Amino acid sequence: LYSRCETILPLFKQKLTHITQAAGLDPNEVASWQGKDIMLTADQPYTSLTVAPLKSKARCMEKVENEYDGDVTRLVDIVRASIVVADEDQLIAVAKALEDEEIIRLKNRFKEPLFTGYSDALYNIEIKGIICEVQLHVSAIVAHKEENHDYYVYFRSLFA
């Protein structure tokens, strides 16, 4: 499974670049909120499209063991990316562009936020038999994600 994920990563990036552009966004534009870059890490900002490296094998195993009762077929976010939008119009444009893909699942956390109050939309799309995750974020919300992320990491395994 992991080697198949490595193989489709370039196609995934290509598809999401097209989706981001179809929604009128520049995939390489740095995401910002109130004039400040939104940071993914201490030295790397989010861009409108941020394709992540594959989820680590260790984190994959932790999820399979703690959340999926050993069922590796339920692991649907090894290949993943974030799209950050500035406003509702861009959010709708990206959602419409994603409709052209084979959507397997939509987890709408705008409707039902996490216990920390964080909200986004998680799309699972299928590419060549691999289910990938597209996280759709609003810049005003993702700018505050780091404040809550440590709590999320601590509690996610406890409540899985």
PDB file of N, CA, C and O in Angstrom, residues 55 59 62-63 66-67 80 109 114-116 118 145-160:
ATOM      1  N   LYS A  55       2.091  10.278   4.989  1.00  0.00           N
ATOM      2  CA  LYS A  55       1.999  10.064   6.436  1.00  0.00           C
ATOM      3  C   LYS A  55       3.056   9.025   6.817  1.00  0.00           C
ATOM      4  O   LYS A  55       3.253   8.047   6.102  1.00  0.00           O
ATOM      5  N   ARG A  59       3.032   6.546  12.150  1.00  0.00           N
ATOM      6  CA  ARG A  59       1.706   7.113  12.423  1.00  0.00           C
ATOM      7  C   ARG A  59       0.621   6.262  11.768  1.00  0.00           C
ATOM      8  O   ARG A  59      -0.460   6.081  12.340  1.00  0.00           O
ATOM      9  N   GLU A  62       0.073   3.373  14.088  1.00  0.00           N
ATOM     10  CA  GLU A  62      -0.644   3.826  15.287  1.00  0.00           C
ATOM     11  C   GLU A  62      -2.137   3.959  14.998  1.00  0.00           C
ATOM     12  O   GLU A  62      -2.972   3.499  15.783  1.00  0.00           O
ATOM     13  N   LYS A  63      -2.486   4.573  13.855  1.00  0.00           N
ATOM     14  CA  LYS A  63      -3.899   4.733  13.495  1.00  0.00           C
ATOM     15  C   LYS A  63      -4.574   3.380  13.279  1.00  0.00           C
ATOM     16  O   LYS A  63      -5.687   3.153  13.757  1.00  0.00           O
ATOM     17  N   ASN A  66      -4.863   1.717  16.846  1.00  0.00           N
ATOM     18  CA  ASN A  66      -5.685   2.400  17.857  1.00  0.00           C
ATOM     19  C   ASN A  66      -7.078   2.784  17.387  1.00  0.00           C
ATOM     20  O   ASN A  66      -7.987   2.903  18.207  1.00  0.00           O
ATOM     21  N   GLU A  67      -7.245   2.998  16.082  1.00  0.00           N
ATOM     22  CA  GLU A  67      -8.525   3.510  15.602  1.00  0.00           C
ATOM     23  C   GLU A  67      -9.278   2.535  14.702  1.00  0.00           C
ATOM     24  O   GLU A  67     -10.493   2.640  14.573  1.00  0.00           O
ATOM     25  N   ARG A  80      -1.971  13.015   1.270  1.00  0.00           N
ATOM     26  CA  ARG A  80      -2.841  14.087   1.766  1.00  0.00           C
ATOM     27  C   ARG A  80      -2.300  15.452   1.383  1.00  0.00           C
ATOM     28  O   ARG A  80      -1.121  15.611   1.079  1.00  0.00           O
ATOM     29  N   ARG A 109     -16.384  19.055   8.882  1.00  0.00           N
ATOM     30  CA  ARG A 109     -16.179  19.515  10.256  1.00  0.00           C
ATOM     31  C   ARG A 109     -16.490  21.009  10.396  1.00  0.00           C
ATOM     32  O   ARG A 109     -16.278  21.570  11.460  1.00  0.00           O
ATOM     33  N   LEU A 114     -14.404  19.830  15.659  1.00  0.00           N
ATOM     34  CA  LEU A 114     -13.728  18.998  16.651  1.00  0.00           C
ATOM     35  C   LEU A 114     -14.017  19.525  18.054  1.00  0.00           C
ATOM     36  O   LEU A 114     -14.481  20.658  18.222  1.00  0.00           O
ATOM     37  N   PHE A 115     -13.678  18.749  19.059  1.00  0.00           N
ATOM     38  CA  PHE A 115     -13.918  19.177  20.441  1.00  0.00           C
ATOM     39  C   PHE A 115     -13.138  20.441  20.789  1.00  0.00           C
ATOM     40  O   PHE A 115     -13.492  21.152  21.710  1.00  0.00           O
ATOM     41  N   THR A 116     -12.097  20.752  20.029  1.00  0.00           N
ATOM     42  CA  THR A 116     -11.312  21.975  20.254  1.00  0.00           C
ATOM     43  C   THR A 116     -11.970  23.186  19.607  1.00  0.00           C
ATOM     44  O   THR A 116     -11.516  24.307  19.801  1.00  0.00           O
ATOM     45  N   TYR A 118     -12.107  23.438  16.327  1.00  0.00           N
ATOM     46  CA  TYR A 118     -11.525  23.549  14.994  1.00  0.00           C
ATOM     47  C   TYR A 118     -12.474  22.971  13.948  1.00  0.00           C
ATOM     48  O   TYR A 118     -13.102  21.937  14.177  1.00  0.00           O
ATOM     49  N   LYS A 145      -5.024  27.181  14.360  1.00  0.00           N
ATOM     50  CA  LYS A 145      -4.945  25.728  14.541  1.00  0.00           C
ATOM     51  C   LYS A 145      -3.832  25.331  15.507  1.00  0.00           C
ATOM     52  O   LYS A 145      -4.024  24.463  16.353  1.00  0.00           O
ATOM     53  N   GLU A 146      -2.673  25.943  15.382  1.00  0.00           N
ATOM     54  CA  GLU A 146      -1.544  25.554  16.225  1.00  0.00           C
ATOM     55  C   GLU A 146      -1.835  25.730  17.710  1.00  0.00           C
ATOM     56  O   GLU A 146      -1.349  24.982  18.536  1.00  0.00           O
ATOM     57  N   GLU A 147      -2.645  26.734  18.041  1.00  0.00           N
ATOM     58  CA  GLU A 147      -2.992  26.956  19.452  1.00  0.00           C
ATOM     59  C   GLU A 147      -3.697  25.736  20.033  1.00  0.00           C
ATOM     60  O   GLU A 147      -3.556  25.430  21.208  1.00  0.00           O
ATOM     61  N   ASN A 148      -4.465  25.029  19.199  1.00  0.00           N
ATOM     62  CA  ASN A 148      -5.248  23.883  19.672  1.00  0.00           C
ATOM     63  C   ASN A 148      -4.638  22.541  19.314  1.00  0.00           C
ATOM     64  O   ASN A 148      -5.065  21.511  19.827  1.00  0.00           O
ATOM     65  N   HIS A 149      -3.651  22.517  18.428  1.00  0.00           N
ATOM     66  CA  HIS A 149      -3.170  21.246  17.892  1.00  0.00           C
ATOM     67  C   HIS A 149      -2.535  20.339  18.958  1.00  0.00           C
ATOM     68  O   HIS A 149      -2.722  19.123  18.911  1.00  0.00           O
ATOM     69  N   ASP A 150      -1.818  20.898  19.906  1.00  0.00           N
ATOM     70  CA  ASP A 150      -1.207  20.062  20.947  1.00  0.00           C
ATOM     71  C   ASP A 150      -2.263  19.305  21.741  1.00  0.00           C
ATOM     72  O   ASP A 150      -2.071  18.141  22.086  1.00  0.00           O
ATOM     73  N   TYR A 151      -3.394  19.940  22.025  1.00  0.00           N
ATOM     74  CA  TYR A 151      -4.489  19.263  22.726  1.00  0.00           C
ATOM     75  C   TYR A 151      -5.056  18.147  21.861  1.00  0.00           C
ATOM     76  O   TYR A 151      -5.336  17.047  22.339  1.00  0.00           O
ATOM     77  N   TYR A 152      -5.230  18.436  20.574  1.00  0.00           N
ATOM     78  CA  TYR A 152      -5.762  17.443  19.644  1.00  0.00           C
ATOM     79  C   TYR A 152      -4.861  16.207  19.609  1.00  0.00           C
ATOM     80  O   TYR A 152      -5.337  15.077  19.709  1.00  0.00           O
ATOM     81  N   VAL A 153      -3.555  16.408  19.463  1.00  0.00           N
ATOM     82  CA  VAL A 153      -2.613  15.281  19.402  1.00  0.00           C
ATOM     83  C   VAL A 153      -2.688  14.454  20.679  1.00  0.00           C
ATOM     84  O   VAL A 153      -2.716  13.223  20.645  1.00  0.00           O
ATOM     85  N   TYR A 154      -2.752  15.125  21.818  1.00  0.00           N
ATOM     86  CA  TYR A 154      -2.807  14.418  23.102  1.00  0.00           C
ATOM     87  C   TYR A 154      -4.078  13.573  23.213  1.00  0.00           C
ATOM     88  O   TYR A 154      -4.037  12.406  23.597  1.00  0.00           O
ATOM     89  N   PHE A 155      -5.214  14.164  22.869  1.00  0.00           N
ATOM     90  CA  PHE A 155      -6.485  13.503  23.092  1.00  0.00           C
ATOM     91  C   PHE A 155      -6.933  12.560  21.974  1.00  0.00           C
ATOM     92  O   PHE A 155      -7.774  11.704  22.203  1.00  0.00           O
ATOM     93  N   ARG A 156      -6.382  12.678  20.756  1.00  0.00           N
ATOM     94  CA  ARG A 156      -6.908  11.886  19.643  1.00  0.00           C
ATOM     95  C   ARG A 156      -6.822  10.384  19.887  1.00  0.00           C
ATOM     96  O   ARG A 156      -7.721   9.641  19.523  1.00  0.00           O
ATOM     97  N   SER A 157      -5.742   9.928  20.510  1.00  0.00           N
ATOM     98  CA  SER A 157      -5.627   8.487  20.773  1.00  0.00           C
ATOM     99  C   SER A 157      -6.520   8.065  21.939  1.00  0.00           C
ATOM    100  O   SER A 157      -6.997   6.933  21.964  1.00  0.00           O
ATOM    101  N   LEU A 158      -6.751   8.953  22.872  1.00  0.00           N
ATOM    102  CA  LEU A 158      -7.596   8.619  24.017  1.00  0.00           C
ATOM    103  C   LEU A 158      -9.051   8.436  23.623  1.00  0.00           C
ATOM    104  O   LEU A 158      -9.768   7.624  24.208  1.00  0.00           O
ATOM    105  N   PHE A 159      -9.490   9.227  22.634  1.00  0.00           N
ATOM    106  CA  PHE A 159     -10.891   9.189  22.246  1.00  0.00           C
ATOM    107  C   PHE A 159     -11.142   8.378  20.977  1.00  0.00           C
ATOM    108  O   PHE A 159     -12.256   8.336  20.492  1.00  0.00           O
ATOM    109  N   ALA A 160     -10.106   7.750  20.447  1.00  0.00           N
ATOM    110  CA  ALA A 160     -10.262   6.985  19.199  1.00  0.00           C
ATOM    111  C   ALA A 160     -11.084   5.734  19.422  1.00  0.00           C
ATOM    112  O   ALA A 160     -11.155   5.181  20.467  1.00  0.00           O
TER     113      ALA A 160
END
